[in-house]
Amino acid sequence: MSNAPLHVIIVGAGLTGLATGIALRRAGHRVDIYEKSNFANEVGAAIACAPNATRALRSLGLDIKRARGVERLQTKYFTKDETDDDTTYVNTTDLKQNYGAPWFFCHRVDLHLELRRLATGSEGAGKPCILHLGCPVKVIDPEAASITLSDGELVSGDLLIGADGINSSVRRFVLGEEINPYPSGLATFRTVIPFEEVANNPSLSWVTTNPEALGLVWAEKRTLVVYPCRDGTLLNFSGNHPERRKDASEQLRINAPSTREEFLDTFGDFAERYKDLINLSKEVSIWPLLIWDELPTWTHGRTCIIGDAAHAMFPMLGQGGAQCFEDAVSIGIMFPLGTPNDKETIEGRLKLFESIRKPRASEIQTMSNRFGRGQKLLKIEGKLEADLYAYDVIQVAKDALAYPRE
Ligand SMILES: Cc1cc2nc3c(=O)[nH]c(=O)nc-3n(C[C@H](O)[C@H](O)[C@H](O)COP(=O)(O)OP(=O)(O)OC[C@H]3O[C@@H](n4cnc5c(N)ncnc54)[C@H](O)[C@@H]3O)c2cc1C
């Protein structure tokens, strides 16, 4: 068996593209990542990484401390009118103990920087990935694993991976048709607040008492979500609510500017202590929650789509990013060094990848959509908790490769 590396082209340097780059460079392959933006920086606020996400990220060499992550020690549930902490429901399940990996909160910029360092730096096995910034991919040929850039340059590889997010360009070439997510009727305000502004405010003791927590404030059809990030120096704060913008194109616009006043107005009937936190927000953005159902396929010839390009989901289960990292790790396992670069082998491995990843990600996507559409308060406990967090993508992918089903 030849030990020649594959030439892998990844479209998109978001969390999925970078994590996949790390997995494939560590496997020994030559990886080029094409990113349309110039900075390859993350937008948005923070991300909560559940134990299954942490397990996948650790296997890629991520050090939570370097990413300035904060471990979640408990989940606090409040109702919108509640002012008495005695009636708060607190879940203190020790997830690290139960699942061997913690649940941690991270600012997206910190996580993105750390993944970028691991993908393109000298640390770790394999040759650093080459990151091509300011390179929007316009056309792809899924059978040939080739891309055409906006200046007309054609680049071909052995394997092509579309990690280009919810509005993926690669997707329609893989599917042979346009299937795009559409507005769900829900949106979320997002902001971050320096923890020092919260620390000495008595009305915010619901946040500052045991601050290493996920806090959920619940009302019919609306939820406030609060948790720390960046070594505990920042609070990530968001508010899910029914979309109020009427314009159809606005309803598709991710990371649109909003205001504290709009945030306050939407949650105006919440108890004062919750509005006190909204009052501390300075820069507020608004994200539509887009929705779709399981796609017919993720693969075509030498090409696959992964991450949000394949299975973007409602954030209600906190699993969107987790499923991206599971994709990345299993792609790395499916293509060990020495994988022949003939079309039949590459196609077969992608089908094997799809056979383990699509059922799992789609089931979680469907569940997230159901909870999101119903806007029900969701407690992740018992069987649901175990199904999500105990899953070991590394073992599942290794077993699938070692014992493929006929
Ligand atoms: C409000 C909200 C809260 C969330 N909270 C959580 C959470 O707590 N936990 C969790 O696990 N998940 C969460 N998620 C989901 C998670 O954020 C996403 O699943 C994840 O960030 C998707 O990463 P990605 O790399 O697949 O896509 P993206 O982050 O969209 O990255 C795609 C990249 O591709 C680039 N690109 C696009 N088109 C092209 C092109 N033609 N050529 C070249 N480059 C291109 C883009 O510039 C971008 O850099 C949340 C999502 C939302 C909306």
Tab-separated table of C-alpha atoms and ligand atoms in Angstrom:
chain	number	residue	atom	x	y	z
A	1	MET	CA	0.000	0.000	0.000
A	2	SER	CA	1.371	3.423	-0.970
A	3	ASN	CA	1.786	5.973	1.785
A	4	ALA	CA	1.232	8.910	-0.549
A	5	PRO	CA	-0.910	11.593	1.082
A	6	LEU	CA	-4.204	12.630	-0.448
A	7	HIS	CA	-4.627	16.180	-1.627
A	8	VAL	CA	-7.689	17.470	0.215
A	9	ILE	CA	-9.520	20.690	-0.620
A	10	ILE	CA	-11.758	22.165	2.082
A	11	VAL	CA	-14.151	25.005	1.255
A	12	GLY	CA	-14.742	27.219	4.310
A	13	ALA	CA	-12.567	27.981	7.349
A	14	GLY	CA	-15.282	28.171	10.001
A	15	LEU	CA	-15.179	25.885	13.040
A	16	THR	CA	-15.980	22.829	10.870
A	17	GLY	CA	-13.468	23.523	8.102
A	18	LEU	CA	-10.631	24.154	10.557
A	19	ALA	CA	-11.442	21.120	12.724
A	20	THR	CA	-11.551	18.938	9.588
A	21	GLY	CA	-8.258	20.420	8.418
A	22	ILE	CA	-6.657	19.455	11.746
A	23	ALA	CA	-7.996	15.888	11.533
A	24	LEU	CA	-6.733	15.401	7.973
A	25	ARG	CA	-3.312	17.002	8.427
A	26	ARG	CA	-2.789	14.841	11.509
A	27	ALA	CA	-3.680	11.831	9.368
A	28	GLY	CA	-0.798	12.887	7.088
A	29	HIS	CA	-2.600	14.476	4.126
A	30	ARG	CA	-1.937	17.679	2.183
A	31	VAL	CA	-4.744	20.096	3.007
A	32	ASP	CA	-5.705	23.372	1.318
A	33	ILE	CA	-8.521	25.404	2.901
A	34	TYR	CA	-10.235	28.075	0.793
A	35	GLU	CA	-12.067	30.782	2.746
A	36	LYS	CA	-14.014	33.593	1.149
A	37	SER	CA	-13.498	36.134	3.937
A	38	ASN	CA	-10.183	37.863	4.478
A	39	PHE	CA	-9.845	37.379	8.174
A	40	ALA	CA	-11.300	33.924	8.700
A	41	ASN	CA	-12.568	35.307	11.969
A	42	GLU	CA	-15.661	34.062	13.696
A	43	VAL	CA	-18.659	36.292	14.147
A	44	GLY	CA	-21.249	35.905	16.864
A	45	ALA	CA	-20.791	35.413	20.552
A	46	ALA	CA	-20.020	32.182	22.380
A	47	ILE	CA	-20.600	28.479	21.925
A	48	ALA	CA	-21.403	25.816	24.499
A	49	CYS	CA	-19.454	22.613	23.871
A	50	ALA	CA	-21.229	19.579	25.315
A	51	PRO	CA	-19.193	16.519	26.430
A	52	ASN	CA	-19.477	14.827	23.005
A	53	ALA	CA	-18.091	17.999	21.377
A	54	THR	CA	-15.306	18.216	23.957
A	55	ARG	CA	-14.356	14.575	23.368
A	56	ALA	CA	-14.066	15.217	19.624
A	57	LEU	CA	-12.144	18.485	20.067
A	58	ARG	CA	-9.714	16.972	22.559
A	59	SER	CA	-8.910	14.193	20.109
A	60	LEU	CA	-7.821	16.964	17.710
A	61	GLY	CA	-5.434	18.340	20.337
A	62	LEU	CA	-7.583	21.202	21.619
A	63	ASP	CA	-6.607	22.469	25.068
A	64	ILE	CA	-9.705	24.040	26.641
A	65	LYS	CA	-7.554	26.351	28.767
A	66	ARG	CA	-5.745	27.753	25.730
A	67	ALA	CA	-9.146	28.406	24.164
A	68	ARG	CA	-10.024	30.264	27.403
A	69	GLY	CA	-12.970	27.927	27.997
A	70	VAL	CA	-15.042	27.870	31.207
A	71	GLU	CA	-16.308	24.532	32.500
A	72	ARG	CA	-20.063	24.342	33.163
A	73	LEU	CA	-20.719	23.192	36.725
A	74	GLN	CA	-24.496	23.467	36.730
A	75	THR	CA	-27.601	24.480	34.788
A	76	LYS	CA	-30.025	26.952	36.407
A	77	TYR	CA	-33.627	27.174	35.225
A	78	PHE	CA	-35.767	30.241	35.986
A	79	THR	CA	-39.195	31.391	34.924
A	80	LYS	CA	-39.698	34.928	33.660
A	81	ASP	CA	-41.585	36.153	36.741
A	82	GLU	CA	-39.451	34.449	39.272
A	83	THR	CA	-37.550	36.555	41.763
A	84	ASP	CA	-37.013	34.033	44.520
A	85	ASP	CA	-33.882	31.936	44.052
A	86	ASP	CA	-35.283	29.265	46.380
A	87	THR	CA	-37.698	28.157	43.673
A	88	THR	CA	-35.047	27.936	40.968
A	89	TYR	CA	-34.437	24.460	39.592
A	90	VAL	CA	-30.732	23.617	39.452
A	91	ASN	CA	-29.175	20.635	37.691
A	92	THR	CA	-25.714	19.897	39.090
A	93	THR	CA	-25.060	16.622	37.280
A	94	ASP	CA	-21.300	16.071	37.109
A	95	LEU	CA	-20.994	15.624	33.343
A	96	LYS	CA	-17.212	15.226	33.417
A	97	GLN	CA	-17.571	12.384	35.892
A	98	ASN	CA	-20.423	10.737	33.980
A	99	TYR	CA	-19.121	11.141	30.432
A	100	GLY	CA	-15.356	11.530	30.833
A	101	ALA	CA	-15.358	14.984	29.223
A	102	PRO	CA	-16.584	18.334	30.528
A	103	TRP	CA	-19.147	20.670	29.031
A	104	PHE	CA	-17.411	23.983	28.461
A	105	PHE	CA	-18.285	27.459	27.220
A	106	CYS	CA	-16.034	29.298	24.830
A	107	HIS	CA	-16.041	32.591	22.978
A	108	ARG	CA	-16.264	31.688	19.306
A	109	VAL	CA	-13.328	33.934	18.436
A	110	ASP	CA	-11.142	32.164	21.025
A	111	LEU	CA	-12.146	28.710	19.798
A	112	HIS	CA	-11.695	29.723	16.167
A	113	LEU	CA	-8.221	31.172	16.856
A	114	GLU	CA	-7.148	28.037	18.666
A	115	LEU	CA	-8.437	25.731	15.913
A	116	ARG	CA	-6.745	27.921	13.330
A	117	ARG	CA	-3.467	27.654	15.250
A	118	LEU	CA	-3.763	23.865	15.406
A	119	ALA	CA	-4.649	23.642	11.693
A	120	THR	CA	-1.984	25.957	10.303
A	121	GLY	CA	0.756	25.985	12.964
A	122	SER	CA	3.793	23.744	13.318
A	123	GLU	CA	2.491	21.958	16.453
A	124	GLY	CA	1.170	18.432	16.039
A	125	ALA	CA	1.549	15.718	13.456
A	126	GLY	CA	1.473	16.303	9.722
A	127	LYS	CA	2.122	19.279	7.505
A	128	PRO	CA	0.294	22.527	8.362
A	129	CYS	CA	-2.845	23.188	6.336
A	130	ILE	CA	-2.522	26.019	3.815
A	131	LEU	CA	-5.232	28.619	4.455
A	132	HIS	CA	-6.161	30.679	1.385
A	133	LEU	CA	-8.025	33.769	2.550
A	134	GLY	CA	-10.168	36.009	0.353
A	135	CYS	CA	-10.854	33.067	-1.979
A	136	PRO	CA	-14.562	32.561	-2.622
A	137	VAL	CA	-15.248	29.274	-4.375
A	138	LYS	CA	-17.712	29.792	-7.222
A	139	VAL	CA	-18.113	26.447	-8.965
A	140	ILE	CA	-17.221	22.904	-8.033
A	141	ASP	CA	-17.089	19.628	-9.915
A	142	PRO	CA	-17.994	16.948	-7.350
A	143	GLU	CA	-16.827	14.040	-9.533
A	144	ALA	CA	-13.410	15.587	-10.146
A	145	ALA	CA	-12.958	17.155	-6.663
A	146	SER	CA	-12.174	20.465	-8.321
A	147	ILE	CA	-13.057	24.047	-7.483
A	148	THR	CA	-13.101	27.223	-9.533
A	149	LEU	CA	-12.246	30.436	-7.711
A	150	SER	CA	-13.694	33.859	-8.502
A	151	ASP	CA	-10.618	34.774	-10.602
A	152	GLY	CA	-11.195	31.682	-12.756
A	153	GLU	CA	-8.360	29.597	-11.263
A	154	LEU	CA	-9.123	25.868	-11.265
A	155	VAL	CA	-7.764	23.696	-8.433
A	156	SER	CA	-8.162	19.903	-8.317
A	157	GLY	CA	-7.642	17.435	-5.495
A	158	ASP	CA	-8.391	13.840	-4.535
A	159	LEU	CA	-11.102	14.727	-2.013
A	160	LEU	CA	-13.285	17.844	-1.733
A	161	ILE	CA	-15.087	18.848	1.451
A	162	GLY	CA	-17.743	21.570	1.568
A	163	ALA	CA	-17.617	23.104	5.067
A	164	ASP	CA	-19.040	26.390	3.862
A	165	GLY	CA	-21.842	26.854	6.343
A	166	ILE	CA	-25.589	27.218	6.272
A	167	ASN	CA	-25.628	29.160	2.973
A	168	SER	CA	-23.253	26.678	1.332
A	169	SER	CA	-22.301	27.072	-2.335
A	170	VAL	CA	-20.969	23.516	-2.538
A	171	ARG	CA	-24.316	22.017	-1.483
A	172	ARG	CA	-26.198	22.525	-4.742
A	173	PHE	CA	-23.408	20.824	-6.734
A	174	VAL	CA	-23.568	17.826	-4.404
A	175	LEU	CA	-27.371	17.611	-4.408
A	176	GLY	CA	-27.898	18.595	-8.053
A	177	GLU	CA	-30.618	20.983	-6.871
A	178	GLU	CA	-31.097	23.925	-4.506
A	179	ILE	CA	-32.330	22.930	-1.057
A	180	ASN	CA	-31.813	25.810	1.311
A	181	PRO	CA	-32.901	26.446	4.880
A	182	TYR	CA	-35.725	28.893	5.387
A	183	PRO	CA	-36.736	31.227	8.229
A	184	SER	CA	-38.415	29.355	11.075
A	185	GLY	CA	-40.248	32.355	12.479
A	186	LEU	CA	-37.797	32.484	15.386
A	187	ALA	CA	-34.759	34.688	15.893
A	188	THR	CA	-32.264	35.355	18.655
A	189	PHE	CA	-30.644	38.485	20.057
A	190	ARG	CA	-26.964	37.992	20.850
A	191	THR	CA	-24.592	40.093	22.923
A	192	VAL	CA	-21.672	39.790	25.353
A	193	ILE	CA	-21.307	41.690	28.636
A	194	PRO	CA	-18.071	42.118	30.663
A	195	PHE	CA	-18.462	40.111	33.875
A	196	GLU	CA	-17.106	42.996	35.965
A	197	GLU	CA	-20.219	45.008	35.051
A	198	VAL	CA	-22.402	42.267	36.497
A	199	ALA	CA	-20.281	41.297	39.488
A	200	ASN	CA	-21.352	43.811	42.113
A	201	ASN	CA	-24.967	44.262	41.135
A	202	PRO	CA	-27.267	42.712	43.794
A	203	SER	CA	-30.168	42.352	41.363
A	204	LEU	CA	-27.961	40.108	39.199
A	205	SER	CA	-27.129	37.599	41.935
A	206	TRP	CA	-29.108	35.056	39.881
A	207	VAL	CA	-26.119	35.232	37.476
A	208	THR	CA	-23.215	35.806	39.853
A	209	THR	CA	-24.075	33.103	42.398
A	210	ASN	CA	-22.316	30.016	41.009
A	211	PRO	CA	-21.423	31.799	37.762
A	212	GLU	CA	-19.953	28.723	36.005
A	213	ALA	CA	-23.453	27.840	34.923
A	214	LEU	CA	-25.794	27.735	31.995
A	215	GLY	CA	-28.725	29.964	32.956
A	216	LEU	CA	-32.078	29.626	31.182
A	217	VAL	CA	-34.963	32.032	31.809
A	218	TRP	CA	-38.096	30.632	30.323
A	219	ALA	CA	-41.425	32.057	29.127
A	220	GLU	CA	-43.908	30.829	26.551
A	221	LYS	CA	-42.152	31.185	23.153
A	222	ARG	CA	-39.165	33.119	24.552
A	223	THR	CA	-35.979	32.129	26.390
A	224	LEU	CA	-33.026	34.069	27.753
A	225	VAL	CA	-29.751	32.138	27.767
A	226	VAL	CA	-26.717	33.257	29.773
A	227	TYR	CA	-23.296	31.692	30.389
A	228	PRO	CA	-19.668	32.789	30.932
A	229	CYS	CA	-16.794	32.554	28.454
A	230	ARG	CA	-13.231	33.897	27.937
A	231	ASP	CA	-11.872	32.704	31.305
A	232	GLY	CA	-15.026	33.999	32.994
A	233	THR	CA	-14.366	37.631	32.020
A	234	LEU	CA	-17.333	37.816	29.619
A	235	LEU	CA	-20.963	36.753	29.775
A	236	ASN	CA	-22.609	35.410	26.653
A	237	PHE	CA	-26.239	36.513	26.624
A	238	SER	CA	-28.931	35.701	24.073
A	239	GLY	CA	-32.704	35.900	23.762
A	240	ASN	CA	-34.704	33.521	21.554
A	241	HIS	CA	-38.019	34.998	20.431
A	242	PRO	CA	-40.581	34.979	17.604
A	243	GLU	CA	-39.216	36.878	14.584
A	244	ARG	CA	-40.576	40.428	14.484
A	245	ARG	CA	-38.961	41.569	11.236
A	246	LYS	CA	-41.411	41.513	8.347
A	247	ASP	CA	-39.052	41.788	5.373
A	248	ALA	CA	-38.281	38.336	3.887
A	249	SER	CA	-34.644	39.153	3.036
A	250	GLU	CA	-34.100	40.591	6.538
A	251	GLN	CA	-35.371	37.330	7.979
A	252	LEU	CA	-32.472	35.540	6.262
A	253	ARG	CA	-29.802	38.003	7.337
A	254	ILE	CA	-27.376	36.507	9.849
A	255	ASN	CA	-25.720	38.797	12.397
A	256	ALA	CA	-27.782	41.886	11.544
A	257	PRO	CA	-27.373	44.876	13.877
A	258	SER	CA	-30.061	45.337	16.527
A	259	THR	CA	-30.394	47.449	19.674
A	260	ARG	CA	-30.726	47.114	23.430
A	261	GLU	CA	-34.112	48.855	23.131
A	262	GLU	CA	-35.400	46.217	20.716
A	263	PHE	CA	-34.088	43.452	23.006
A	264	LEU	CA	-35.759	45.095	26.028
A	265	ASP	CA	-39.018	45.649	24.215
A	266	THR	CA	-39.216	41.983	23.193
A	267	PHE	CA	-38.667	40.823	26.794
A	268	GLY	CA	-40.551	43.730	28.413
A	269	ASP	CA	-42.791	41.479	30.539
A	270	PHE	CA	-39.830	39.684	32.172
A	271	ALA	CA	-39.017	40.398	35.847
A	272	GLU	CA	-36.839	43.447	36.558
A	273	ARG	CA	-33.734	41.437	37.374
A	274	TYR	CA	-33.706	39.977	33.858
A	275	LYS	CA	-34.260	43.366	32.258
A	276	ASP	CA	-31.383	44.707	34.390
A	277	LEU	CA	-29.083	42.331	32.519
A	278	ILE	CA	-30.495	43.314	29.115
A	279	ASN	CA	-29.878	46.933	30.106
A	280	LEU	CA	-26.149	46.227	30.343
A	281	SER	CA	-25.905	45.103	26.718
A	282	LYS	CA	-24.181	47.509	24.337
A	283	GLU	CA	-23.751	45.868	20.944
A	284	VAL	CA	-26.690	43.637	20.126
A	285	SER	CA	-27.011	41.582	16.953
A	286	ILE	CA	-29.899	39.509	15.708
A	287	TRP	CA	-29.706	36.045	14.128
A	288	PRO	CA	-32.641	34.387	12.403
A	289	LEU	CA	-33.026	30.732	13.350
A	290	LEU	CA	-33.190	29.018	9.983
A	291	ILE	CA	-34.678	25.585	9.626
A	292	TRP	CA	-34.812	22.633	7.235
A	293	ASP	CA	-35.137	18.906	7.405
A	294	GLU	CA	-32.803	16.036	6.563
A	295	LEU	CA	-31.145	16.353	3.144
A	296	PRO	CA	-31.394	13.450	0.651
A	297	THR	CA	-27.606	13.004	0.563
A	298	TRP	CA	-24.342	14.568	1.749
A	299	THR	CA	-22.031	13.029	-0.845
A	300	HIS	CA	-21.469	12.984	-4.588
A	301	GLY	CA	-18.426	11.419	-6.251
A	302	ARG	CA	-15.269	12.647	-4.520
A	303	THR	CA	-17.126	15.380	-2.634
A	304	CYS	CA	-19.106	15.704	0.585
A	305	ILE	CA	-20.741	18.458	2.599
A	306	ILE	CA	-20.338	18.559	6.364
A	307	GLY	CA	-21.116	20.822	9.328
A	308	ASP	CA	-23.808	23.462	8.927
A	309	ALA	CA	-23.676	23.025	5.135
A	310	ALA	CA	-25.196	19.563	5.687
A	311	HIS	CA	-27.172	19.759	8.922
A	312	ALA	CA	-27.588	23.256	10.397
A	313	MET	CA	-30.024	22.982	13.284
A	314	PHE	CA	-31.856	24.956	15.938
A	315	PRO	CA	-29.609	25.763	18.926
A	316	MET	CA	-32.102	24.348	21.474
A	317	LEU	CA	-30.029	21.205	22.170
A	318	GLY	CA	-26.670	23.035	21.921
A	319	GLN	CA	-25.548	20.411	19.390
A	320	GLY	CA	-25.006	22.285	16.090
A	321	GLY	CA	-21.287	22.772	16.606
A	322	ALA	CA	-20.948	19.433	18.389
A	323	GLN	CA	-22.200	17.642	15.280
A	324	CYS	CA	-19.702	19.627	13.176
A	325	PHE	CA	-16.822	18.409	15.366
A	326	GLU	CA	-18.073	14.821	15.227
A	327	ASP	CA	-18.082	15.128	11.401
A	328	ALA	CA	-14.512	16.445	11.411
A	329	VAL	CA	-13.159	13.655	13.592
A	330	SER	CA	-14.850	10.882	11.631
A	331	ILE	CA	-13.599	12.254	8.288
A	332	GLY	CA	-10.056	12.079	9.710
A	333	ILE	CA	-10.571	8.433	10.709
A	334	MET	CA	-12.152	7.442	7.371
A	335	PHE	CA	-9.071	8.604	5.461
A	336	PRO	CA	-5.916	7.227	7.107
A	337	LEU	CA	-2.598	7.791	5.363
A	338	GLY	CA	-2.292	5.222	2.601
A	339	THR	CA	-5.909	5.511	1.455
A	340	PRO	CA	-5.753	4.921	-2.325
A	341	ASN	CA	-6.795	7.957	-4.331
A	342	ASP	CA	-8.843	6.090	-6.930
A	343	LYS	CA	-12.415	7.265	-7.388
A	344	GLU	CA	-14.001	4.056	-6.147
A	345	THR	CA	-12.146	4.113	-2.808
A	346	ILE	CA	-12.768	7.817	-2.145
A	347	GLU	CA	-16.458	7.479	-3.003
A	348	GLY	CA	-16.767	4.360	-0.859
A	349	ARG	CA	-15.171	6.052	2.159
A	350	LEU	CA	-17.434	9.069	1.803
A	351	LYS	CA	-20.466	6.773	1.692
A	352	LEU	CA	-19.183	5.024	4.822
A	353	PHE	CA	-18.747	8.422	6.499
A	354	GLU	CA	-22.285	9.368	5.499
A	355	SER	CA	-23.675	6.056	6.755
A	356	ILE	CA	-22.541	6.782	10.315
A	357	ARG	CA	-22.839	10.557	10.452
A	358	LYS	CA	-26.080	11.319	8.622
A	359	PRO	CA	-28.418	9.217	10.814
A	360	ARG	CA	-26.968	10.660	14.025
A	361	ALA	CA	-26.820	14.312	12.951
A	362	SER	CA	-30.242	14.131	11.290
A	363	GLU	CA	-31.873	12.620	14.362
A	364	ILE	CA	-30.483	15.433	16.519
A	365	GLN	CA	-31.472	17.997	13.874
A	366	THR	CA	-35.037	16.647	13.835
A	367	MET	CA	-35.200	16.679	17.640
A	368	SER	CA	-33.826	20.237	17.833
A	369	ASN	CA	-36.325	21.371	15.220
A	370	ARG	CA	-39.190	19.765	17.119
A	371	PHE	CA	-38.253	21.477	20.376
A	372	GLY	CA	-37.605	24.723	18.526
A	373	ARG	CA	-40.892	24.691	16.630
A	374	GLY	CA	-42.828	23.945	19.816
A	375	GLN	CA	-40.662	26.362	21.834
A	376	LYS	CA	-40.906	24.021	24.778
A	377	LEU	CA	-38.587	24.306	27.757
A	378	LEU	CA	-36.065	21.581	27.311
A	379	LYS	CA	-34.267	19.826	30.129
A	380	ILE	CA	-31.458	17.625	28.866
A	381	GLU	CA	-31.536	14.808	31.379
A	382	GLY	CA	-31.756	11.010	31.608
A	383	LYS	CA	-31.765	9.099	28.312
A	384	LEU	CA	-31.564	12.223	26.140
A	385	GLU	CA	-28.486	13.378	28.062
A	386	ALA	CA	-26.799	9.985	27.666
A	387	ASP	CA	-27.702	9.674	23.961
A	388	LEU	CA	-26.175	13.062	23.230
A	389	TYR	CA	-23.149	13.102	25.516
A	390	ALA	CA	-21.985	9.495	25.839
A	391	TYR	CA	-21.603	9.102	22.067
A	392	ASP	CA	-18.005	8.297	21.173
A	393	VAL	CA	-17.558	9.314	17.546
A	394	ILE	CA	-13.961	8.090	17.497
A	395	GLN	CA	-14.926	4.525	18.371
A	396	VAL	CA	-17.951	4.549	16.060
A	397	ALA	CA	-15.841	5.706	13.088
A	398	LYS	CA	-13.028	3.244	13.831
A	399	ASP	CA	-15.512	0.363	14.080
A	400	ALA	CA	-17.223	1.379	10.828
A	401	LEU	CA	-13.886	1.412	9.008
A	402	ALA	CA	-12.724	-1.879	10.530
A	403	TYR	CA	-16.005	-3.755	10.050
A	404	PRO	CA	-17.845	-2.157	7.104
A	405	ARG	CA	-21.314	-3.593	6.502
A	406	GLU	CA	-21.862	-5.251	3.130
B	1	LIG	C1	-27.768	31.456	17.691
B	1	LIG	C2	-26.943	30.219	17.591
B	1	LIG	C3	-26.396	29.649	18.741
B	1	LIG	C4	-25.649	28.465	18.660
B	1	LIG	N1	-25.169	27.910	19.803
B	1	LIG	C5	-24.509	26.726	19.741
B	1	LIG	C6	-24.034	26.094	20.933
B	1	LIG	O1	-24.172	26.614	22.041
B	1	LIG	N2	-23.407	24.885	20.817
B	1	LIG	C7	-23.193	24.283	19.595
B	1	LIG	O2	-22.614	23.186	19.544
B	1	LIG	N3	-23.617	24.879	18.449
B	1	LIG	C8	-24.260	26.072	18.490
B	1	LIG	N4	-24.688	26.669	17.342
B	1	LIG	C9	-24.353	26.034	16.050
B	1	LIG	C10	-22.911	26.310	15.617
B	1	LIG	O3	-22.621	27.664	15.830
B	1	LIG	C11	-22.725	25.966	14.133
B	1	LIG	O4	-23.174	24.642	13.939
B	1	LIG	C12	-21.261	26.066	13.679
B	1	LIG	O5	-20.677	27.296	14.025
B	1	LIG	C13	-21.187	25.890	12.162
B	1	LIG	O6	-19.854	25.993	11.729
B	1	LIG	P1	-19.494	25.794	10.186
B	1	LIG	O7	-18.009	25.938	10.117
B	1	LIG	O8	-20.122	24.554	9.655
B	1	LIG	O9	-20.205	26.998	9.430
B	1	LIG	P2	-19.811	28.550	9.433
B	1	LIG	O10	-19.425	28.990	10.782
B	1	LIG	O11	-20.927	29.254	8.760
B	1	LIG	O12	-18.500	28.634	8.516
B	1	LIG	C14	-18.550	28.519	7.110
B	1	LIG	C15	-17.327	29.219	6.520
B	1	LIG	O13	-17.341	29.036	5.103
B	1	LIG	C16	-17.024	30.268	4.469
B	1	LIG	N5	-17.620	30.234	3.121
B	1	LIG	C17	-18.942	30.274	2.799
B	1	LIG	N6	-19.108	30.195	1.469
B	1	LIG	C18	-17.865	30.096	0.933
B	1	LIG	C19	-17.384	29.989	-0.401
B	1	LIG	N7	-18.204	29.954	-1.461
B	1	LIG	N8	-16.040	29.922	-0.607
B	1	LIG	C20	-15.177	29.940	0.452
B	1	LIG	N9	-15.590	30.053	1.734
B	1	LIG	C21	-16.912	30.116	1.976
B	1	LIG	C22	-17.626	31.324	5.385
B	1	LIG	O14	-17.027	32.595	5.188
B	1	LIG	C23	-17.325	30.729	6.762
B	1	LIG	O15	-16.064	31.125	7.254
B	1	LIG	C24	-25.423	27.850	17.395
B	1	LIG	C25	-25.938	28.443	16.230
B	1	LIG	C26	-26.702	29.614	16.325
B	1	LIG	C27	-27.258	30.218	15.055
